[in-house]
PDB file of C-alpha atoms in Angstrom:
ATOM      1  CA  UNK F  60       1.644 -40.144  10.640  1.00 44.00           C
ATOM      2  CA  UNK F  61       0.293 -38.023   8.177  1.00 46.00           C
ATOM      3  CA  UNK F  62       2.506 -34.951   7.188  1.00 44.00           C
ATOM      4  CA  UNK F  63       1.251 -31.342   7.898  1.00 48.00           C
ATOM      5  CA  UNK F  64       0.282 -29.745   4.928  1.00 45.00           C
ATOM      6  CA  UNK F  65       0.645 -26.442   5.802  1.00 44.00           C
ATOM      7  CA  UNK F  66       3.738 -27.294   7.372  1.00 45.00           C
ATOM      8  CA  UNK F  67       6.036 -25.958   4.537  1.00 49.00           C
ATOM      9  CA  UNK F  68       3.225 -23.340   2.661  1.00 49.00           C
ATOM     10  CA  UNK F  69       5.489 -20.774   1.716  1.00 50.00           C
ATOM     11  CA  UNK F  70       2.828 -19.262  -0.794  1.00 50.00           C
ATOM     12  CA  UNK F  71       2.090 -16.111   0.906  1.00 52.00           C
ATOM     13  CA  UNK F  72       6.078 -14.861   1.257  1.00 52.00           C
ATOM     14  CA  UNK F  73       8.370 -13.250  -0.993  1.00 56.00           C
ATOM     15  CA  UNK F  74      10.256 -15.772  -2.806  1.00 54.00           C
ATOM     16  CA  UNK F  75      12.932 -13.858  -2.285  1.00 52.00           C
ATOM     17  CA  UNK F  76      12.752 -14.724   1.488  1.00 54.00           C
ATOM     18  CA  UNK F  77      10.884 -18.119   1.263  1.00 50.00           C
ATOM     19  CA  UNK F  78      13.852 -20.239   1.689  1.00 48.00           C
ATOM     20  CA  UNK F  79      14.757 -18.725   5.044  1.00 46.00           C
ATOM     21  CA  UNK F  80      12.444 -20.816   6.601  1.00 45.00           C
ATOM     22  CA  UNK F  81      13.047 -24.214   5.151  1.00 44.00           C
ATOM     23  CA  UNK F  82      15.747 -24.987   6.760  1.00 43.00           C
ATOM     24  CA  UNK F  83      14.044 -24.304  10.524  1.00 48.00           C
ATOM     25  CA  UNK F  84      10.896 -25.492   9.723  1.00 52.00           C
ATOM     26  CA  UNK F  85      10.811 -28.874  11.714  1.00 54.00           C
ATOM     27  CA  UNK F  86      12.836 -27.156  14.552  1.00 56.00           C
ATOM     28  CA  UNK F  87      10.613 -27.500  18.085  1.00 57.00           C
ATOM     29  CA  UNK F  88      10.553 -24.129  19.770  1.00 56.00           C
ATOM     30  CA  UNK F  89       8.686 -24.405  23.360  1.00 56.00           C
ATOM     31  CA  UNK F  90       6.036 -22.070  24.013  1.00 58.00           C
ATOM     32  CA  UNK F  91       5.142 -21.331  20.491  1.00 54.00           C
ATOM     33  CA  UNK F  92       2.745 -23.487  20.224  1.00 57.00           C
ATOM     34  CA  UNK F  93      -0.240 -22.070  21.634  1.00 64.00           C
ATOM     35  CA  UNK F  94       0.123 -19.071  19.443  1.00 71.00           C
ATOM     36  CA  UNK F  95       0.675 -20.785  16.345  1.00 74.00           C
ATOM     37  CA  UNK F  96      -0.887 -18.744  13.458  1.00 79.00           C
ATOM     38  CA  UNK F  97       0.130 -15.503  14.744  1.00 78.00           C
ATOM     39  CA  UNK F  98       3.577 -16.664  15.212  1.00 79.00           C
ATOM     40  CA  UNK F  99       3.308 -17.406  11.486  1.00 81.00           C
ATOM     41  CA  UNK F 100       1.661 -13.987  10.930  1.00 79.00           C
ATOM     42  CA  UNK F 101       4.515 -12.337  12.661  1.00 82.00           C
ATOM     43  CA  UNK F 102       7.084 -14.454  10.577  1.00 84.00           C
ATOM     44  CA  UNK F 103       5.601 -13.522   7.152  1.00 83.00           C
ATOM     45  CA  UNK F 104       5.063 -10.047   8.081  1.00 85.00           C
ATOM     46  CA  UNK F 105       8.708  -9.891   9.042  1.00 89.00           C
ATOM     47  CA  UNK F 106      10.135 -11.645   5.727  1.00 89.00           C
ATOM     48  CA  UNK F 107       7.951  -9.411   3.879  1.00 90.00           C
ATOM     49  CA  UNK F 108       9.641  -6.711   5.352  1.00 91.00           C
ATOM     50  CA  UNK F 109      13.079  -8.112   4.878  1.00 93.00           C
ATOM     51  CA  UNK F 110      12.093  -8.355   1.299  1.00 92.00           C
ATOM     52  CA  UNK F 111      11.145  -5.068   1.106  1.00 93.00           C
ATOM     53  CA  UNK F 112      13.408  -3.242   2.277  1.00 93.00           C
ATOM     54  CA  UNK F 113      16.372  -5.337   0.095  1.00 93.00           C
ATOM     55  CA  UNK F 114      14.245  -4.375  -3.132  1.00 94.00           C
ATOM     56  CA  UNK F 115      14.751  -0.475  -1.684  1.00 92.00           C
ATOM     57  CA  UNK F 116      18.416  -0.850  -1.512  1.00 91.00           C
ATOM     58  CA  UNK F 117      18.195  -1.936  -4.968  1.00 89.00           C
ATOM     59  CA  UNK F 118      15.850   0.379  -6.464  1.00 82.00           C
ATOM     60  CA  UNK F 119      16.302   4.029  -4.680  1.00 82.00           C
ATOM     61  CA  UNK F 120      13.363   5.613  -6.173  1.00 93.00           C
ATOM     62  CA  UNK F 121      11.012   7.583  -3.792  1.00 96.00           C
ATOM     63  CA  UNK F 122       7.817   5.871  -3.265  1.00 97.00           C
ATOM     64  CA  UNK F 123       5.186   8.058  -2.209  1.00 97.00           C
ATOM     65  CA  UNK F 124       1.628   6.595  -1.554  1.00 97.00           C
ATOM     66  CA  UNK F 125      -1.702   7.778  -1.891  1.00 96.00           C
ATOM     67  CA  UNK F 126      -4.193   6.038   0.824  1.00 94.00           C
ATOM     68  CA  UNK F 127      -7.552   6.595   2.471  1.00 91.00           C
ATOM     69  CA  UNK F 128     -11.083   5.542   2.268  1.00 88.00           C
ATOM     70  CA  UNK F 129     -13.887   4.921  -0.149  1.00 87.00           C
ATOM     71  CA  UNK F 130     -15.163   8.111  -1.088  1.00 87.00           C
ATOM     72  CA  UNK F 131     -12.656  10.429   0.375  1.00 90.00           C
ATOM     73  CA  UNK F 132     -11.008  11.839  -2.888  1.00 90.00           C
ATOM     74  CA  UNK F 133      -7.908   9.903  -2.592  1.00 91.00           C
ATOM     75  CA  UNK F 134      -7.999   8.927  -6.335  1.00 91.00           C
ATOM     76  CA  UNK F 135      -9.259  13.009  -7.361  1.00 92.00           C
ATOM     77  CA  UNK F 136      -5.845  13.869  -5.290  1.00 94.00           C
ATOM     78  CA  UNK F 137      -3.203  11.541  -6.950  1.00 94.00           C
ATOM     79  CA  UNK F 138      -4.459  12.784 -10.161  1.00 93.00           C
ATOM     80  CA  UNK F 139      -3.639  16.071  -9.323  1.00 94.00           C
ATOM     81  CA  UNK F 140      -0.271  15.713  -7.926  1.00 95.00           C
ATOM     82  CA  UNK F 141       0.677  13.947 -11.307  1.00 94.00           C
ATOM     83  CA  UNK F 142      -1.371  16.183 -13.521  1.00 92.00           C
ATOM     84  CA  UNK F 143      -2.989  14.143 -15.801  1.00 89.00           C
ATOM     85  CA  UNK F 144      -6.332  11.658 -14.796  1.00 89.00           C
ATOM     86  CA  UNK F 145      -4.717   8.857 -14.772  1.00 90.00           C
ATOM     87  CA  UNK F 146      -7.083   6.914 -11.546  1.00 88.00           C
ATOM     88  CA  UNK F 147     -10.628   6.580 -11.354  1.00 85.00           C
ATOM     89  CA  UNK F 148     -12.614   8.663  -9.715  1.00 80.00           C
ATOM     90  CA  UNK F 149     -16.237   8.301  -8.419  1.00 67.00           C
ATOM     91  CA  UNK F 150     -18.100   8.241  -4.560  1.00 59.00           C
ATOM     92  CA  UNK F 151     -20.560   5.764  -5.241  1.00 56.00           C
ATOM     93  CA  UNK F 152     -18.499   2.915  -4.817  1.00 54.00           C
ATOM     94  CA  UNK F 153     -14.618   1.793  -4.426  1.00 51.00           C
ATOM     95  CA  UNK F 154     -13.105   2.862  -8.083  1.00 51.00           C
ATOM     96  CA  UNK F 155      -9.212   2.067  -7.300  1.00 53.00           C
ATOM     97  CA  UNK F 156      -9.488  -1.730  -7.764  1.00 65.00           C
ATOM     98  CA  UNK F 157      -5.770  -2.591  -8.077  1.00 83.00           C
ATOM     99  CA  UNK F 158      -3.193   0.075  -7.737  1.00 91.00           C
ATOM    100  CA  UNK F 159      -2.581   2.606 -10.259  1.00 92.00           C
ATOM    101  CA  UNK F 160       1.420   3.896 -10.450  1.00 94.00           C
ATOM    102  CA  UNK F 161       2.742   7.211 -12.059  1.00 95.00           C
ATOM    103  CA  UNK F 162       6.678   6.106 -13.076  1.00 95.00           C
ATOM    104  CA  UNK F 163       9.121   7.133 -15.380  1.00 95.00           C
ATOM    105  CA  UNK F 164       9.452   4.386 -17.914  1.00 93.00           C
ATOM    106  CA  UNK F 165      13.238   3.618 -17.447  1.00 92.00           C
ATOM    107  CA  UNK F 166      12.042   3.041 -13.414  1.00 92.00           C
ATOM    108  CA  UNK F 167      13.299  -0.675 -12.999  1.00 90.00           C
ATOM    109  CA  UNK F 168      10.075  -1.501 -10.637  1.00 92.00           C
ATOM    110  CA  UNK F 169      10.042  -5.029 -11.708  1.00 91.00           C
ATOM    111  CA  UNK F 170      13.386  -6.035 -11.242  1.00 91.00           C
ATOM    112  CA  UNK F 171      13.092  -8.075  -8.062  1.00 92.00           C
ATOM    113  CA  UNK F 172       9.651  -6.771  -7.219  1.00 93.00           C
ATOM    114  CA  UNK F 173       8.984  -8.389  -3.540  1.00 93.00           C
ATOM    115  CA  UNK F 174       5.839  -9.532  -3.681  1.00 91.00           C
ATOM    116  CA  UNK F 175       4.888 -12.404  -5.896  1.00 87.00           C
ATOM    117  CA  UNK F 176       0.978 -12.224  -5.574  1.00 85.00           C
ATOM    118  CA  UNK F 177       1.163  -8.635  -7.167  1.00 88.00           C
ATOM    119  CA  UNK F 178       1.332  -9.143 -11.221  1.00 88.00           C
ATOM    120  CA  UNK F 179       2.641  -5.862 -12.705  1.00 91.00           C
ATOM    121  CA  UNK F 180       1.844  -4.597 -15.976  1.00 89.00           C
ATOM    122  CA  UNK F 181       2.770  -1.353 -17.982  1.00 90.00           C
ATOM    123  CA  UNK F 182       1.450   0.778 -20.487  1.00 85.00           C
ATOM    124  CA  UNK F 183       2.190   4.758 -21.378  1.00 83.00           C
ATOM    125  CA  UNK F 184       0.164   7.351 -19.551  1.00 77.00           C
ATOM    126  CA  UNK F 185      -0.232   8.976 -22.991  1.00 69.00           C
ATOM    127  CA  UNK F 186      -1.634   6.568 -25.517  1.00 57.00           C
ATOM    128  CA  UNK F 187      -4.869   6.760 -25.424  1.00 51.00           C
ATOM    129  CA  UNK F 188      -6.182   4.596 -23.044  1.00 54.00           C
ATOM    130  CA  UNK F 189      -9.493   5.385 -23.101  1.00 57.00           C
ATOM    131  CA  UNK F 190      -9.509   7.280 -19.649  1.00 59.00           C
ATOM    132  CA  UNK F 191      -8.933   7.055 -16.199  1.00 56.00           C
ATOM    133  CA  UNK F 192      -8.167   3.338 -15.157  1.00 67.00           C
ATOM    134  CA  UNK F 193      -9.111   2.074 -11.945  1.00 60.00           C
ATOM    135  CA  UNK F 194      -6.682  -1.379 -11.915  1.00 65.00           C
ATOM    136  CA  UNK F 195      -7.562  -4.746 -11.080  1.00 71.00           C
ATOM    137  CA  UNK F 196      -7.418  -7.146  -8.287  1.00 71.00           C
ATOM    138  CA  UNK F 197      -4.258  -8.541  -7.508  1.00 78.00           C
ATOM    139  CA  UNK F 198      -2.501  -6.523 -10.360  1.00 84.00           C
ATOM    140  CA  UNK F 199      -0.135  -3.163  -9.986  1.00 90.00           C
ATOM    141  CA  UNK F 200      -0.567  -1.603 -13.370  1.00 90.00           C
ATOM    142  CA  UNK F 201       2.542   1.671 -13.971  1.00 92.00           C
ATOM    143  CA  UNK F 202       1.549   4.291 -16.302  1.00 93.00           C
ATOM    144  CA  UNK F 203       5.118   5.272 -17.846  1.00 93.00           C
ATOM    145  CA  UNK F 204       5.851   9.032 -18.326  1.00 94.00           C
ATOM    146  CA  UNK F 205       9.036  10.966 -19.595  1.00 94.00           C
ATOM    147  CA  UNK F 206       9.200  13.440 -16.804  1.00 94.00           C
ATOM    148  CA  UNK F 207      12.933  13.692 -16.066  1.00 95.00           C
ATOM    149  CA  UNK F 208      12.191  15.855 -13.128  1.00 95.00           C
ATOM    150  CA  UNK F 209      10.364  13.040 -12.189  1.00 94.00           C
ATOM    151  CA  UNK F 210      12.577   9.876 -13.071  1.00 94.00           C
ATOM    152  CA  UNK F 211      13.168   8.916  -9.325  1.00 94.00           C
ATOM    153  CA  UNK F 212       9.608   9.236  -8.283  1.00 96.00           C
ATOM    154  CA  UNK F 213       6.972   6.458  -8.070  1.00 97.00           C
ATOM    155  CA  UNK F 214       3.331   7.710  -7.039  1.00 97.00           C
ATOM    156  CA  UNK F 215       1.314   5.200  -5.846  1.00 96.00           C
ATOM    157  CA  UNK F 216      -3.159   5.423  -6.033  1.00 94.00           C
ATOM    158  CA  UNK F 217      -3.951   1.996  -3.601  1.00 92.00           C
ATOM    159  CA  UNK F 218      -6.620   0.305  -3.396  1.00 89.00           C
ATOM    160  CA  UNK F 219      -9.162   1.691  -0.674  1.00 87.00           C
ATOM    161  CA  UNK F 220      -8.564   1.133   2.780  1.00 87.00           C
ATOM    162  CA  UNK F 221     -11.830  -0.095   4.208  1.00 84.00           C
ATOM    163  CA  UNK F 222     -12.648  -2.408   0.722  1.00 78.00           C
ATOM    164  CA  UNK F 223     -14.833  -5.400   1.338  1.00 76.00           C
ATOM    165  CA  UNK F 224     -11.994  -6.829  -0.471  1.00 78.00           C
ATOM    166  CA  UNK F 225      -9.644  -8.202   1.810  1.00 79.00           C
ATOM    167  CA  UNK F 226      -7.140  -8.507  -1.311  1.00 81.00           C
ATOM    168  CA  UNK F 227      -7.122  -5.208  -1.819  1.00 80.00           C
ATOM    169  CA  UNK F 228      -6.763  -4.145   1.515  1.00 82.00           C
ATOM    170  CA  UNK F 229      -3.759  -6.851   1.943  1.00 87.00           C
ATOM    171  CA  UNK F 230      -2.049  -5.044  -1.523  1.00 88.00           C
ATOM    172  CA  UNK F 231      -2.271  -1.396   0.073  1.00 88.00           C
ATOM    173  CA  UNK F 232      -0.902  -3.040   3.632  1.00 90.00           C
ATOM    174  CA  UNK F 233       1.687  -4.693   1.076  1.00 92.00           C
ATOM    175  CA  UNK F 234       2.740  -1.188  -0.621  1.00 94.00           C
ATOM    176  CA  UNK F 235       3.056   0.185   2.575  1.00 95.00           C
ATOM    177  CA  UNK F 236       6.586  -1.111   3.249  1.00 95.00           C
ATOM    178  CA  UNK F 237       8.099   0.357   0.189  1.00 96.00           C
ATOM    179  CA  UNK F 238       6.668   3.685   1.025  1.00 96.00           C
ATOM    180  CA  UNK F 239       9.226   6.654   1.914  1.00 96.00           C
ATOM    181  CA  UNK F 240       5.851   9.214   2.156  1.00 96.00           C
ATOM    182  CA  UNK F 241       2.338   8.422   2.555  1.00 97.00           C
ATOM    183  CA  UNK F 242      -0.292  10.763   1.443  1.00 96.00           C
ATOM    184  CA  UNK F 243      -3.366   9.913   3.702  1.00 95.00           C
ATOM    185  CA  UNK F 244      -6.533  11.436   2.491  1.00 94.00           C
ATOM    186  CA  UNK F 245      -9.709  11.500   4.742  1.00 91.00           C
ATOM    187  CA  UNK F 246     -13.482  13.011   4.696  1.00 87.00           C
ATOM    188  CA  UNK F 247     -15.831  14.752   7.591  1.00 83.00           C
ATOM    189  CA  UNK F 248     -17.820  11.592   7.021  1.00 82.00           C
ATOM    190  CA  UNK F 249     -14.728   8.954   6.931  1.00 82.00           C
ATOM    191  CA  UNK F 250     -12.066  10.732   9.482  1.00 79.00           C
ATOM    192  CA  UNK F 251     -12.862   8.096  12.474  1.00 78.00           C
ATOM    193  CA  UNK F 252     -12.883   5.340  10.433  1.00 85.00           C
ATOM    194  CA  UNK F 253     -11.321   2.178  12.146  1.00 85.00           C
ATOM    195  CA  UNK F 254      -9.689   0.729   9.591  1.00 85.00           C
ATOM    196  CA  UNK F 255      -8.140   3.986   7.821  1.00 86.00           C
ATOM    197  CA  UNK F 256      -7.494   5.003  11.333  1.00 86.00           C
ATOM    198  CA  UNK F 257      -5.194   1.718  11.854  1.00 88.00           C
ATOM    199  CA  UNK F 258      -3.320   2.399   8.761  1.00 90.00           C
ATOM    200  CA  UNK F 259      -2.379   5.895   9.815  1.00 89.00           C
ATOM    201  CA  UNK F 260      -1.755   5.002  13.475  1.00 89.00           C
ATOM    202  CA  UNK F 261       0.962   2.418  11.943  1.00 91.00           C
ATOM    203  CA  UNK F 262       2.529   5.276   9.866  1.00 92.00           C
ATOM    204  CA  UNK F 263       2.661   7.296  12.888  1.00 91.00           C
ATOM    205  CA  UNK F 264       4.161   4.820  15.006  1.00 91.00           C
ATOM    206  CA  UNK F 265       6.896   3.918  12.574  1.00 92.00           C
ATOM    207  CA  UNK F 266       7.375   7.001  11.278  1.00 93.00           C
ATOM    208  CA  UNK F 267       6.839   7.098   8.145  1.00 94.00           C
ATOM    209  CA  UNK F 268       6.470  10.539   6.505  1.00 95.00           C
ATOM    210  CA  UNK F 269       3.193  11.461   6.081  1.00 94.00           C
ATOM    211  CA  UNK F 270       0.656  14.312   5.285  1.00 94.00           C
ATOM    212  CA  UNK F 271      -2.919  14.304   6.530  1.00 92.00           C
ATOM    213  CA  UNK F 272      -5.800  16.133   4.306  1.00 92.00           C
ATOM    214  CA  UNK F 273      -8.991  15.943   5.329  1.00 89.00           C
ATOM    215  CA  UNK F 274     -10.933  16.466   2.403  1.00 88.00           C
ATOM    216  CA  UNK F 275     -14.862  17.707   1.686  1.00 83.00           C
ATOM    217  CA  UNK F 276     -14.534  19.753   4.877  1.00 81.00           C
ATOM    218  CA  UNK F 277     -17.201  22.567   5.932  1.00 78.00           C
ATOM    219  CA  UNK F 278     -15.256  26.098   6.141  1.00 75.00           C
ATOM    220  CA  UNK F 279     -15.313  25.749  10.291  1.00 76.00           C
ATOM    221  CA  UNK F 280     -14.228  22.632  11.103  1.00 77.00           C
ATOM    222  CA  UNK F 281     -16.185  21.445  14.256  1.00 78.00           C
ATOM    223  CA  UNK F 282     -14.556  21.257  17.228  1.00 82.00           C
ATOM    224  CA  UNK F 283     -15.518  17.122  17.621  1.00 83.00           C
ATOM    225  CA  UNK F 284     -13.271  16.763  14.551  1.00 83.00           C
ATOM    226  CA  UNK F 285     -10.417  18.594  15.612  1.00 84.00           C
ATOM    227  CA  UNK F 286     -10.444  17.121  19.226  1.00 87.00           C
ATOM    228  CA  UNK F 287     -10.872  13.536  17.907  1.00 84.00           C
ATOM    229  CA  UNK F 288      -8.134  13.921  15.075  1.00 84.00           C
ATOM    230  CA  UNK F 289      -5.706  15.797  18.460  1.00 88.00           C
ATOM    231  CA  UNK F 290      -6.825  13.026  20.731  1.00 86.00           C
ATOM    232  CA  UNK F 291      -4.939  10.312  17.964  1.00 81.00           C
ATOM    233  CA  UNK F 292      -1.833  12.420  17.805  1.00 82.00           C
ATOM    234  CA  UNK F 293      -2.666  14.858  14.475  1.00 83.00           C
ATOM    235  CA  UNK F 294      -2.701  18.332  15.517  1.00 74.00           C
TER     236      UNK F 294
END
């Protein structure tokens, strides 16, 4: 009989959790079955969070991410919370292309970094760069500072919510469990956005510290907003 190829693919868990499963992998469980893949969602989802959460025992720094839409000003935010332009910034398409990270450059974020399909990379935040970066796929690139008041801090720009990129989307979903605030930034024009709207009904749910700006907004807010935003629990 010809083996199951798929049968031990560990590719997409964190190898510091892969080898839970190799063990049980040819065990029979009843009933599972018929609900196959998202049994295996549910089981990489979970040792991705079991990875996760080890890595924040080990490093205690405070992650606090910036998330949101194409267009809403997420990117024109982070860069003012950390002073310096540092992310991209534009409306006419998705800028933040991998995520950009403000740390302090003795912040140990690579030491046992959870997820393997997320290359990091460093470089200062003041040598001349040429500019605001926007990252790259499938990369997590830290600007270093030497902000002592900042040494236990790691600001996050992710990649935008609703990108046609499902990589990039996966990467901000990924981020997401080492988050201990989430900065969720929304627009008149993006505010009942499915996807966004997910994200922050997640954070909600489990909640995770967040803060809600809606951005670009007309002096009276119209009343559709606000009762839409109250109807999904945001007063």
């Amino acid at each position: 009989m010809e083996k199951d190829a798929t049968k031990n693919d560990h590719s997409g868990i964190p190898e510091s959790a892969a080898g839970v499963l190799s063990s049980g992998d040819g065990i029979p469980y009843p009933g599972l079955m018929p609900n196959l893949e998202e049994t295996r969602r549910l089981s990489q989802d979970f040792l991705k969070r079991l990875a996760a959460f080890s890595y924040k025992k080990r490093e205690p720094s405070t992650w606090v991410l910036f998330v949101g839409g194409t267009g809403t000003g997420k990117s024109t935010l982070f860069n003012a919370f950390c002073g310096r332009p540092l992310s991209e910034t534009g409306v006419e398409r998705p800028k933040t292309r991998g995520p950009v990270v403000y740390a302090h450059q003795g912040c140990t974020i690579e030491k046992g970094f959870p997820f393997r399909s997320i290359r990091l990379e460093r470089q200062s935040s003041t040598d001349g760069h040429g500019g605001p970066l926007g990252g790259s796929p499938g990369h997590l690139l830290v600007l270093e500072h030497c902000r002592e008041e900042w040494s236990r801090l790691v600001a996050v720009d992710t990649p935008d919510l609703d990108s046609v990129e499902a990589r990039n989307r996966e990467v901000a979903e990924d981020l997401y469990l080492l988050s201990d605030a989430v900065v969720f930034v929304a627009s008149q024009e993006k505010y009942a956005d499915e996807i966004p709207h997910r994200f922050l009904s997640r954070a909600i749910r489990e909640q995770t510290p967040y803060f809600f700006l809606l951005n670009k907004v007309d002096k009276c807010l119209d009343e559709e907003i606000l009762g839409t935003l109250a109807s999904r629990g945001i007063p």
